[in-house]
Amino acid sequence: MRQELDITSQINALIGTIKSEKLDEVTRLQALSATRGLLETLESPVERIIQDVVMNPPILTSIRMGVQLGIFTQISQNPDHGVTAQEISERAGASPIIVDQFLRLLAATGYVDQIDAQKFKPSARTMIMANPNMEATTRACFDIGNCCASKAPEFFRQNQNQFPSSARETPFQLGLNTNLSYFEWLGQNPALAKDFQQWMALNQKATASWTDWFDIQKHIIDGFDFQSPDNVLLVDVGGGEGKYIQEFKENLSFSTAPGQLVLQDLPNVISAIENPPDVELMAHDFFTSQPVKG
């Protein structure tokens, strides 16, 4: 018993140390990897399986419903006084019982903080979830991805567990009840297409600029034919609104690099760009042959 208490004290002390110190990114990732090893050592296989198989699906549903009911937005806007389940249900026009049930799951998993029987304040996750890009990401991943995932066993059972023969014969078609490919379907569903683009923008914001870690000089600049200004230096394939090309243009080391820059995406994406970068815009489906050669 004494040894068990000592282990608990050591872990709590380590948590306190980490909270009080600002770790660099490399150290943080190394510590995170070590922490996962600690959790795996303490957690029984049955506990892990129950979490993955039994608990995760309703947790994902509660997060998606948190977006739909405006739970994260409402709670994040009242950090001092908090919000009651009744207030959330009234503003959402939803059943108080439904709101309460999802709030309990969100509180149990740290997505909101429960301060009273029916009152909630924002946690760190609440504030992130209230971000419009994160709300869009949640809708895109759940409304599309979960439909595909839930139908995958049935799809592979029907095709004798073989690899899909084309982009139009996948769990996506079964899950969304369509004959269209993923990107064709997005083109006909503008709301989720917009969510998808916001999801991609969120991914880009969450990572360091590619110009900081990719050897542009070696792989792009060196060996480029500078003789004609019309030669294409860089093509951003499926580039959305052109964030990667914009980062390239803004990097002072390459701001004067010669050659043309091309941004490619589907026609509906290209036509919807509100503030296009100063590059050539080209509608292109990357499942077809690349029109830019050389």
mmCIF file of C-alpha atoms in Angstrom:
data_model
loop_
_atom_site.group_PDB
_atom_site.id
_atom_site.type_symbol
_atom_site.label_atom_id
_atom_site.label_comp_id
_atom_site.label_asym_id
_atom_site.label_seq_id
_atom_site.Cartn_x
_atom_site.Cartn_y
_atom_site.Cartn_z
ATOM 1 C CA MET A 1 0.000 0.000 0.000
ATOM 2 C CA ARG A 2 2.806 2.373 0.887
ATOM 3 C CA GLN A 3 4.574 1.685 -2.406
ATOM 4 C CA GLU A 4 1.326 2.299 -4.317
ATOM 5 C CA LEU A 5 0.880 5.673 -2.602
ATOM 6 C CA ASP A 6 4.505 6.531 -3.366
ATOM 7 C CA ILE A 7 3.992 5.825 -7.080
ATOM 8 C CA THR A 8 0.868 7.981 -7.116
ATOM 9 C CA SER A 9 2.713 10.797 -5.367
ATOM 10 C CA GLN A 10 5.561 10.613 -7.861
ATOM 11 C CA ILE A 11 3.172 10.823 -10.799
ATOM 12 C CA ASN A 12 1.308 13.768 -9.263
ATOM 13 C CA ALA A 13 4.588 15.530 -8.529
ATOM 14 C CA LEU A 14 5.693 15.021 -12.130
ATOM 15 C CA ILE A 15 2.411 16.479 -13.388
ATOM 16 C CA GLY A 16 2.978 19.534 -11.235
ATOM 17 C CA THR A 17 6.518 19.924 -12.566
ATOM 18 C CA ILE A 18 5.364 19.726 -16.180
ATOM 19 C CA LYS A 19 2.637 22.307 -15.568
ATOM 20 C CA SER A 20 5.150 24.728 -14.065
ATOM 21 C CA GLU A 21 7.733 24.386 -16.832
ATOM 22 C CA LYS A 22 7.515 25.353 -20.489
ATOM 23 C CA LEU A 23 8.751 22.409 -22.528
ATOM 24 C CA ASP A 24 10.212 22.809 -25.999
ATOM 25 C CA GLU A 25 8.396 20.876 -28.729
ATOM 26 C CA VAL A 26 10.929 18.038 -28.974
ATOM 27 C CA THR A 27 10.928 17.483 -25.213
ATOM 28 C CA ARG A 28 7.131 17.666 -25.097
ATOM 29 C CA LEU A 29 6.748 14.998 -27.783
ATOM 30 C CA GLN A 30 9.311 12.745 -26.106
ATOM 31 C CA ALA A 31 7.540 13.148 -22.767
ATOM 32 C CA LEU A 32 4.197 12.455 -24.418
ATOM 33 C CA SER A 33 5.543 9.214 -25.897
ATOM 34 C CA ALA A 34 6.879 8.164 -22.500
ATOM 35 C CA THR A 35 3.539 9.015 -20.894
ATOM 36 C CA ARG A 36 1.710 6.757 -23.321
ATOM 37 C CA GLY A 37 4.054 3.978 -22.293
ATOM 38 C CA LEU A 38 3.203 4.646 -18.649
ATOM 39 C CA LEU A 39 -0.521 4.593 -19.384
ATOM 40 C CA GLU A 40 -0.210 1.333 -21.315
ATOM 41 C CA THR A 41 1.665 -0.199 -18.387
ATOM 42 C CA LEU A 42 -1.008 0.818 -15.872
ATOM 43 C CA GLU A 43 -4.031 0.124 -18.053
ATOM 44 C CA SER A 44 -5.244 -3.443 -18.459
ATOM 45 C CA PRO A 45 -5.914 -4.741 -21.998
ATOM 46 C CA VAL A 46 -9.593 -5.097 -21.134
ATOM 47 C CA GLU A 47 -9.800 -1.455 -20.037
ATOM 48 C CA ARG A 48 -8.238 -0.318 -23.307
ATOM 49 C CA ILE A 49 -10.556 -2.463 -25.400
ATOM 50 C CA ILE A 50 -13.658 -1.310 -23.518
ATOM 51 C CA GLN A 51 -12.582 2.287 -24.079
ATOM 52 C CA ASP A 52 -12.070 1.797 -27.820
ATOM 53 C CA VAL A 53 -15.056 -0.449 -28.529
ATOM 54 C CA VAL A 54 -17.687 0.664 -26.026
ATOM 55 C CA MET A 55 -16.906 4.203 -24.917
ATOM 56 C CA ASN A 56 -15.394 6.000 -27.924
ATOM 57 C CA PRO A 57 -18.458 5.857 -30.238
ATOM 58 C CA PRO A 58 -20.821 7.631 -27.794
ATOM 59 C CA ILE A 59 -18.063 10.100 -26.892
ATOM 60 C CA LEU A 60 -17.664 11.014 -30.569
ATOM 61 C CA THR A 61 -21.430 11.363 -30.847
ATOM 62 C CA SER A 62 -21.537 13.660 -27.831
ATOM 63 C CA ILE A 63 -18.810 15.874 -29.322
ATOM 64 C CA ARG A 64 -20.707 16.107 -32.606
ATOM 65 C CA MET A 65 -23.929 16.911 -30.735
ATOM 66 C CA GLY A 66 -22.023 19.497 -28.710
ATOM 67 C CA VAL A 67 -21.355 21.299 -31.985
ATOM 68 C CA GLN A 68 -24.929 20.844 -33.232
ATOM 69 C CA LEU A 69 -26.509 22.111 -30.008
ATOM 70 C CA GLY A 70 -24.085 25.013 -29.649
ATOM 71 C CA ILE A 71 -22.875 23.662 -26.306
ATOM 72 C CA PHE A 72 -19.239 24.645 -26.777
ATOM 73 C CA THR A 73 -20.078 28.093 -28.134
ATOM 74 C CA GLN A 74 -22.514 28.915 -25.346
ATOM 75 C CA ILE A 75 -20.263 27.714 -22.537
ATOM 76 C CA SER A 76 -17.150 29.384 -23.984
ATOM 77 C CA GLN A 77 -18.976 32.722 -24.060
ATOM 78 C CA ASN A 78 -19.713 32.527 -20.325
ATOM 79 C CA PRO A 79 -16.382 31.602 -18.713
ATOM 80 C CA ASP A 80 -17.043 33.406 -15.433
ATOM 81 C CA HIS A 81 -20.631 32.552 -14.527
ATOM 82 C CA GLY A 82 -21.077 29.332 -16.437
ATOM 83 C CA VAL A 83 -24.159 28.081 -18.258
ATOM 84 C CA THR A 84 -26.893 25.724 -17.123
ATOM 85 C CA ALA A 85 -28.191 22.787 -19.119
ATOM 86 C CA GLN A 86 -31.604 24.457 -19.133
ATOM 87 C CA GLU A 87 -30.188 27.635 -20.690
ATOM 88 C CA ILE A 88 -28.421 25.636 -23.391
ATOM 89 C CA SER A 89 -31.550 23.643 -24.199
ATOM 90 C CA GLU A 90 -33.680 26.805 -24.434
ATOM 91 C CA ARG A 91 -31.268 28.534 -26.817
ATOM 92 C CA ALA A 92 -30.890 25.392 -28.919
ATOM 93 C CA GLY A 93 -34.603 24.619 -28.925
ATOM 94 C CA ALA A 94 -33.732 21.126 -27.738
ATOM 95 C CA SER A 95 -35.012 18.726 -25.113
ATOM 96 C CA PRO A 96 -33.415 19.422 -21.705
ATOM 97 C CA ILE A 97 -33.030 15.669 -21.218
ATOM 98 C CA ILE A 98 -31.080 15.319 -24.468
ATOM 99 C CA VAL A 99 -28.819 18.266 -23.628
ATOM 100 C CA ASP A 100 -28.238 16.931 -20.120
ATOM 101 C CA GLN A 101 -27.270 13.474 -21.354
ATOM 102 C CA PHE A 102 -24.684 14.787 -23.807
ATOM 103 C CA LEU A 103 -23.344 17.290 -21.274
ATOM 104 C CA ARG A 104 -22.671 14.455 -18.830
ATOM 105 C CA LEU A 105 -20.517 12.644 -21.390
ATOM 106 C CA LEU A 106 -18.718 15.849 -22.353
ATOM 107 C CA ALA A 107 -18.001 16.630 -18.696
ATOM 108 C CA ALA A 108 -16.775 13.087 -18.019
ATOM 109 C CA THR A 109 -14.268 13.363 -20.870
ATOM 110 C CA GLY A 110 -13.002 16.886 -20.165
ATOM 111 C CA TYR A 111 -14.737 18.673 -23.027
ATOM 112 C CA VAL A 112 -16.558 20.897 -20.530
ATOM 113 C CA ASP A 113 -16.152 21.469 -16.795
ATOM 114 C CA GLN A 114 -19.111 20.703 -14.532
ATOM 115 C CA ILE A 115 -19.252 23.062 -11.542
ATOM 116 C CA ASP A 116 -22.693 22.146 -10.210
ATOM 117 C CA ALA A 117 -25.412 19.579 -10.777
ATOM 118 C CA GLN A 118 -26.670 21.413 -13.873
ATOM 119 C CA LYS A 119 -24.067 24.123 -14.457
ATOM 120 C CA PHE A 120 -21.013 24.099 -16.698
ATOM 121 C CA LYS A 121 -17.946 26.217 -17.407
ATOM 122 C CA PRO A 122 -15.422 25.982 -20.244
ATOM 123 C CA SER A 123 -12.411 23.697 -20.079
ATOM 124 C CA ALA A 124 -9.401 24.116 -22.354
ATOM 125 C CA ARG A 125 -11.080 21.742 -24.816
ATOM 126 C CA THR A 126 -14.308 23.754 -24.765
ATOM 127 C CA MET A 127 -12.486 26.825 -26.025
ATOM 128 C CA ILE A 128 -10.860 24.868 -28.861
ATOM 129 C CA MET A 129 -14.132 23.189 -29.828
ATOM 130 C CA ALA A 130 -15.871 26.589 -30.037
ATOM 131 C CA ASN A 131 -13.503 27.607 -32.847
ATOM 132 C CA PRO A 132 -15.476 27.670 -36.151
ATOM 133 C CA ASN A 133 -12.733 25.690 -37.926
ATOM 134 C CA MET A 134 -12.892 22.981 -35.265
ATOM 135 C CA GLU A 135 -16.682 22.878 -35.466
ATOM 136 C CA ALA A 136 -16.377 22.445 -39.243
ATOM 137 C CA THR A 137 -13.761 19.729 -38.769
ATOM 138 C CA THR A 138 -16.057 17.870 -36.386
ATOM 139 C CA ARG A 139 -18.954 17.970 -38.830
ATOM 140 C CA ALA A 140 -16.819 16.881 -41.798
ATOM 141 C CA CYS A 141 -15.115 14.032 -39.951
ATOM 142 C CA PHE A 142 -18.236 12.747 -38.205
ATOM 143 C CA ASP A 143 -20.908 13.250 -40.855
ATOM 144 C CA ILE A 144 -18.768 11.785 -43.628
ATOM 145 C CA GLY A 145 -16.025 9.746 -42.010
ATOM 146 C CA ASN A 146 -18.156 7.951 -39.446
ATOM 147 C CA CYS A 147 -20.702 6.983 -42.090
ATOM 148 C CA CYS A 148 -17.877 5.396 -44.086
ATOM 149 C CA ALA A 149 -16.382 3.690 -41.046
ATOM 150 C CA SER A 150 -19.697 2.224 -39.899
ATOM 151 C CA LYS A 151 -20.373 0.782 -43.359
ATOM 152 C CA ALA A 152 -16.844 -0.529 -44.009
ATOM 153 C CA PRO A 153 -17.450 -4.054 -42.616
ATOM 154 C CA GLU A 154 -20.590 -4.411 -44.732
ATOM 155 C CA PHE A 155 -18.790 -3.084 -47.827
ATOM 156 C CA PHE A 156 -15.898 -5.511 -47.489
ATOM 157 C CA ARG A 157 -18.265 -8.376 -46.732
ATOM 158 C CA GLN A 158 -20.065 -7.644 -49.982
ATOM 159 C CA ASN A 159 -16.847 -7.548 -52.041
ATOM 160 C CA GLN A 160 -15.313 -10.615 -50.341
ATOM 161 C CA ASN A 161 -12.825 -8.461 -48.411
ATOM 162 C CA GLN A 162 -10.953 -7.314 -51.511
ATOM 163 C CA PHE A 163 -9.214 -3.989 -52.092
ATOM 164 C CA PRO A 164 -11.566 -1.429 -53.730
ATOM 165 C CA SER A 165 -11.294 -1.468 -57.500
ATOM 166 C CA SER A 166 -11.825 2.280 -57.936
ATOM 167 C CA ALA A 167 -12.526 5.530 -56.117
ATOM 168 C CA ARG A 168 -16.219 4.967 -56.874
ATOM 169 C CA GLU A 169 -16.375 1.580 -55.179
ATOM 170 C CA THR A 170 -15.464 2.150 -51.537
ATOM 171 C CA PRO A 171 -17.189 2.252 -48.129
ATOM 172 C CA PHE A 172 -17.849 5.936 -48.863
ATOM 173 C CA GLN A 173 -20.412 5.138 -51.568
ATOM 174 C CA LEU A 174 -22.206 2.672 -49.313
ATOM 175 C CA GLY A 175 -22.115 4.973 -46.288
ATOM 176 C CA LEU A 176 -23.370 8.051 -48.149
ATOM 177 C CA ASN A 177 -25.660 6.136 -50.538
ATOM 178 C CA THR A 178 -24.104 7.601 -53.686
ATOM 179 C CA ASN A 179 -22.380 6.519 -56.882
ATOM 180 C CA LEU A 180 -20.177 9.622 -56.882
ATOM 181 C CA SER A 181 -16.551 9.749 -55.804
ATOM 182 C CA TYR A 182 -15.716 11.595 -52.597
ATOM 183 C CA PHE A 183 -14.765 14.886 -54.224
ATOM 184 C CA GLU A 184 -17.611 14.721 -56.746
ATOM 185 C CA TRP A 185 -19.997 14.247 -53.835
ATOM 186 C CA LEU A 186 -18.489 17.232 -52.006
ATOM 187 C CA GLY A 187 -19.105 19.305 -55.125
ATOM 188 C CA GLN A 188 -22.828 18.589 -54.777
ATOM 189 C CA ASN A 189 -22.915 19.168 -51.014
ATOM 190 C CA PRO A 190 -21.624 22.718 -50.544
ATOM 191 C CA ALA A 191 -22.152 22.897 -46.773
ATOM 192 C CA LEU A 192 -19.954 19.882 -46.055
ATOM 193 C CA ALA A 193 -17.556 20.939 -48.831
ATOM 194 C CA LYS A 194 -17.060 24.204 -46.949
ATOM 195 C CA ASP A 195 -16.543 22.250 -43.727
ATOM 196 C CA PHE A 196 -13.957 20.103 -45.504
ATOM 197 C CA GLN A 197 -12.024 23.175 -46.665
ATOM 198 C CA GLN A 198 -12.063 24.594 -43.127
ATOM 199 C CA TRP A 199 -10.775 21.236 -41.872
ATOM 200 C CA MET A 200 -7.880 21.425 -44.327
ATOM 201 C CA ALA A 201 -7.167 24.987 -43.222
ATOM 202 C CA LEU A 202 -7.128 23.816 -39.596
ATOM 203 C CA ASN A 203 -4.592 21.081 -40.446
ATOM 204 C CA GLN A 204 -2.358 23.639 -42.102
ATOM 205 C CA LYS A 205 -2.532 26.035 -39.154
ATOM 206 C CA ALA A 206 -1.646 23.242 -36.740
ATOM 207 C CA THR A 207 1.682 22.457 -38.407
ATOM 208 C CA ALA A 208 4.885 24.392 -38.995
ATOM 209 C CA SER A 209 5.300 26.008 -42.399
ATOM 210 C CA TRP A 210 6.634 23.506 -44.911
ATOM 211 C CA THR A 211 9.159 26.117 -46.061
ATOM 212 C CA ASP A 212 10.851 25.848 -42.650
ATOM 213 C CA TRP A 213 11.631 22.124 -42.829
ATOM 214 C CA PHE A 214 11.544 21.099 -46.515
ATOM 215 C CA ASP A 215 14.794 21.512 -48.493
ATOM 216 C CA ILE A 216 13.349 23.799 -51.152
ATOM 217 C CA GLN A 217 16.725 24.820 -52.516
ATOM 218 C CA LYS A 218 17.759 21.230 -53.198
ATOM 219 C CA HIS A 219 14.500 19.756 -54.427
ATOM 220 C CA ILE A 220 12.866 22.706 -56.214
ATOM 221 C CA ILE A 221 15.313 25.530 -57.011
ATOM 222 C CA ASP A 222 18.464 23.585 -57.944
ATOM 223 C CA GLY A 223 18.235 22.240 -61.468
ATOM 224 C CA PHE A 224 15.308 24.456 -62.470
ATOM 225 C CA ASP A 225 15.417 25.780 -66.044
ATOM 226 C CA PHE A 226 15.587 29.548 -65.554
ATOM 227 C CA GLN A 227 15.765 30.374 -69.265
ATOM 228 C CA SER A 228 12.035 30.909 -69.761
ATOM 229 C CA PRO A 229 9.952 32.899 -67.266
ATOM 230 C CA ASP A 230 6.943 30.811 -68.368
ATOM 231 C CA ASN A 231 8.427 27.590 -66.986
ATOM 232 C CA VAL A 232 6.486 26.294 -64.003
ATOM 233 C CA LEU A 233 8.506 26.151 -60.797
ATOM 234 C CA LEU A 234 5.905 24.769 -58.400
ATOM 235 C CA VAL A 235 2.448 23.194 -58.625
ATOM 236 C CA ASP A 236 0.309 22.946 -55.481
ATOM 237 C CA VAL A 237 -1.983 19.987 -56.248
ATOM 238 C CA GLY A 238 -5.300 20.000 -54.391
ATOM 239 C CA GLY A 239 -4.115 23.168 -52.697
ATOM 240 C CA GLY A 240 -7.458 24.610 -51.601
ATOM 241 C CA GLU A 241 -7.045 28.356 -51.160
ATOM 242 C CA GLY A 242 -3.295 28.205 -51.719
ATOM 243 C CA LYS A 243 -1.817 28.404 -48.227
ATOM 244 C CA TYR A 244 1.303 26.415 -49.142
ATOM 245 C CA ILE A 245 2.030 28.575 -52.184
ATOM 246 C CA GLN A 246 1.433 31.683 -50.103
ATOM 247 C CA GLU A 247 3.952 30.468 -47.524
ATOM 248 C CA PHE A 248 6.454 29.912 -50.335
ATOM 249 C CA LYS A 249 5.889 33.437 -51.670
ATOM 250 C CA GLU A 250 6.234 34.949 -48.189
ATOM 251 C CA ASN A 251 9.516 33.161 -47.405
ATOM 252 C CA LEU A 252 12.173 35.820 -48.028
ATOM 253 C CA SER A 253 14.689 33.198 -49.125
ATOM 254 C CA PHE A 254 12.551 32.325 -52.151
ATOM 255 C CA SER A 255 10.421 35.427 -52.698
ATOM 256 C CA THR A 256 12.362 36.314 -55.846
ATOM 257 C CA ALA A 257 12.559 32.779 -57.246
ATOM 258 C CA PRO A 258 11.808 32.737 -60.994
ATOM 259 C CA GLY A 259 9.180 30.588 -62.680
ATOM 260 C CA GLN A 260 5.433 30.289 -62.545
ATOM 261 C CA LEU A 261 3.441 29.087 -59.522
ATOM 262 C CA VAL A 262 0.270 27.083 -60.137
ATOM 263 C CA LEU A 263 -2.552 26.363 -57.694
ATOM 264 C CA GLN A 264 -4.752 23.408 -58.626
ATOM 265 C CA ASP A 265 -8.004 22.172 -57.119
ATOM 266 C CA LEU A 266 -11.469 21.119 -58.221
ATOM 267 C CA PRO A 267 -13.504 23.676 -60.202
ATOM 268 C CA ASN A 268 -15.929 24.358 -57.350
ATOM 269 C CA VAL A 269 -13.007 25.030 -54.988
ATOM 270 C CA ILE A 270 -11.120 27.285 -57.406
ATOM 271 C CA SER A 271 -14.226 29.321 -58.230
ATOM 272 C CA ALA A 272 -15.036 29.832 -54.550
ATOM 273 C CA ILE A 273 -11.642 31.304 -53.549
ATOM 274 C CA GLU A 274 -12.414 34.763 -52.175
ATOM 275 C CA ASN A 275 -8.857 36.086 -51.945
ATOM 276 C CA PRO A 276 -6.850 34.171 -54.546
ATOM 277 C CA PRO A 277 -3.045 34.362 -54.285
ATOM 278 C CA ASP A 278 -1.159 36.037 -57.122
ATOM 279 C CA VAL A 279 -0.554 32.768 -58.980
ATOM 280 C CA GLU A 280 -2.102 30.849 -61.871
ATOM 281 C CA LEU A 281 -5.351 29.185 -60.793
ATOM 282 C CA MET A 282 -6.099 25.898 -62.547
ATOM 283 C CA ALA A 283 -9.127 23.646 -62.154
ATOM 284 C CA HIS A 284 -7.876 20.057 -61.982
ATOM 285 C CA ASP A 285 -8.959 16.657 -60.673
ATOM 286 C CA PHE A 286 -5.870 14.889 -59.310
ATOM 287 C CA PHE A 287 -7.336 11.508 -60.247
ATOM 288 C CA THR A 288 -6.716 12.501 -63.878
ATOM 289 C CA SER A 289 -3.449 13.133 -65.736
ATOM 290 C CA GLN A 290 -1.418 16.119 -64.596
ATOM 291 C CA PRO A 291 -1.691 18.886 -67.236
ATOM 292 C CA VAL A 292 1.521 20.645 -66.165
ATOM 293 C CA LYS A 293 4.472 18.820 -67.641
ATOM 294 C CA GLY A 294 8.201 18.953 -67.038
#
